[in-house]
């Protein structure tokens, strides 16, 4: 028998291995929040890689916009996920946590089932999860390259396919938003596989937009630049091992190349996602929009 969802601080936790999802709608209606709406009026979104950084900012911004949120990240980041869920609850929205790996289609399908069971019909899928690796192209290891593409490319493909299937099953329109990267369009020599994987997301976004347009489903990408986040701290550190620059210097060196003369914060990307997830972007599809302060011109 599949494990039952359990309540933790007024938030439902659904384990990633849950295959038979029990309906929790009646319990969710009893949540004590500062702002509850009828189930028929609610909107829900899934944000992958939402434990911290850009994903967290997106989840919180969409909650502020009136979405109930399924917060996804890896098992090892469960504490971060729980904290984001609590923050969303404090904003007056319902939320479920789901830990799983987007590189697995089965895990993505279970995540969507958990979200629908806990929050109602799906409206927006934000395929935000991603990883970065630093190194010269000739020194990339096969295992590292495979993992990069499993998460950054297959994770987007899995999320797009499973979300589209759910939208079609519901008989509703929907929005799919994929994380690309402005840096990938510049093809940084120390981020070859990261750049390649994120460039692939752009083509995948266009392909899905063409196929799913007939169903009223829009598919777009958002491409952050140099963001103050844990991922860029990792990139900065790894670059320093190669070029010898002290901690922070690689990150700061990008500033002079940015028109607005500042690096980005996660909320910059979240604002763009807010637009793409809302009704004002209903006639926008197949586009990957840069939000990098003027680092790349495309």
CSV table of N, CA and C in Angstrom, one decimal, residues 6 15 35 65 79 82 95 98 100 118 122 141 149 208 228 243 247 259 282 293:
chain,number,residue,atom,x,y,z
A,6,UNK,N,0.8,13.0,5.0
A,6,UNK,CA,0.7,13.4,6.4
A,6,UNK,C,0.8,14.9,6.5
A,15,UNK,N,5.4,12.1,-0.1
A,15,UNK,CA,6.7,11.5,-0.4
A,15,UNK,C,6.8,11.3,-1.9
A,35,UNK,N,-6.2,34.1,3.6
A,35,UNK,CA,-7.0,34.4,2.4
A,35,UNK,C,-7.2,33.1,1.6
A,65,UNK,N,1.0,36.3,-6.5
A,65,UNK,CA,0.1,36.5,-7.6
A,65,UNK,C,-1.2,35.7,-7.4
A,79,UNK,N,14.7,20.3,3.8
A,79,UNK,CA,14.5,21.4,4.8
A,79,UNK,C,14.3,22.7,4.1
A,82,UNK,N,10.6,22.6,2.8
A,82,UNK,CA,9.7,22.8,3.9
A,82,UNK,C,9.6,24.3,4.2
A,95,UNK,N,-0.1,25.0,-0.3
A,95,UNK,CA,1.1,24.5,-0.9
A,95,UNK,C,1.4,23.0,-0.5
A,98,UNK,N,7.0,18.4,-2.7
A,98,UNK,CA,7.3,17.1,-3.3
A,98,UNK,C,8.8,17.0,-3.7
A,100,UNK,N,11.7,15.0,-5.4
A,100,UNK,CA,12.0,14.1,-6.5
A,100,UNK,C,12.9,14.7,-7.5
A,118,UNK,N,-3.5,17.6,-4.3
A,118,UNK,CA,-3.5,18.5,-3.1
A,118,UNK,C,-4.0,19.9,-3.4
A,122,UNK,N,-4.0,21.7,-12.6
A,122,UNK,CA,-2.7,22.4,-12.8
A,122,UNK,C,-2.9,23.5,-13.9
A,141,UNK,N,34.2,15.3,-18.2
A,141,UNK,CA,34.0,13.9,-18.0
A,141,UNK,C,32.6,13.4,-18.5
A,149,UNK,N,23.0,17.0,-18.8
A,149,UNK,CA,21.9,16.9,-19.7
A,149,UNK,C,20.7,16.2,-19.1
A,208,UNK,N,8.1,22.5,-28.5
A,208,UNK,CA,6.8,22.2,-27.8
A,208,UNK,C,5.8,23.3,-28.1
A,228,UNK,N,22.9,36.4,-8.2
A,228,UNK,CA,23.4,36.1,-6.8
A,228,UNK,C,22.6,35.0,-6.2
A,243,UNK,N,41.3,29.8,-12.9
A,243,UNK,CA,42.0,31.0,-13.3
A,243,UNK,C,42.7,31.7,-12.1
A,247,UNK,N,37.9,34.3,-4.3
A,247,UNK,CA,36.4,34.1,-4.2
A,247,UNK,C,35.7,35.4,-4.4
A,259,UNK,N,25.0,46.1,-18.9
A,259,UNK,CA,24.6,47.4,-19.2
A,259,UNK,C,24.1,48.2,-17.9
A,282,UNK,N,-0.7,35.8,-22.7
A,282,UNK,CA,-1.5,34.7,-23.4
A,282,UNK,C,-1.2,34.6,-24.8
A,293,UNK,N,19.9,42.2,-17.4
A,293,UNK,CA,20.4,43.5,-17.2
A,293,UNK,C,21.2,44.1,-18.4
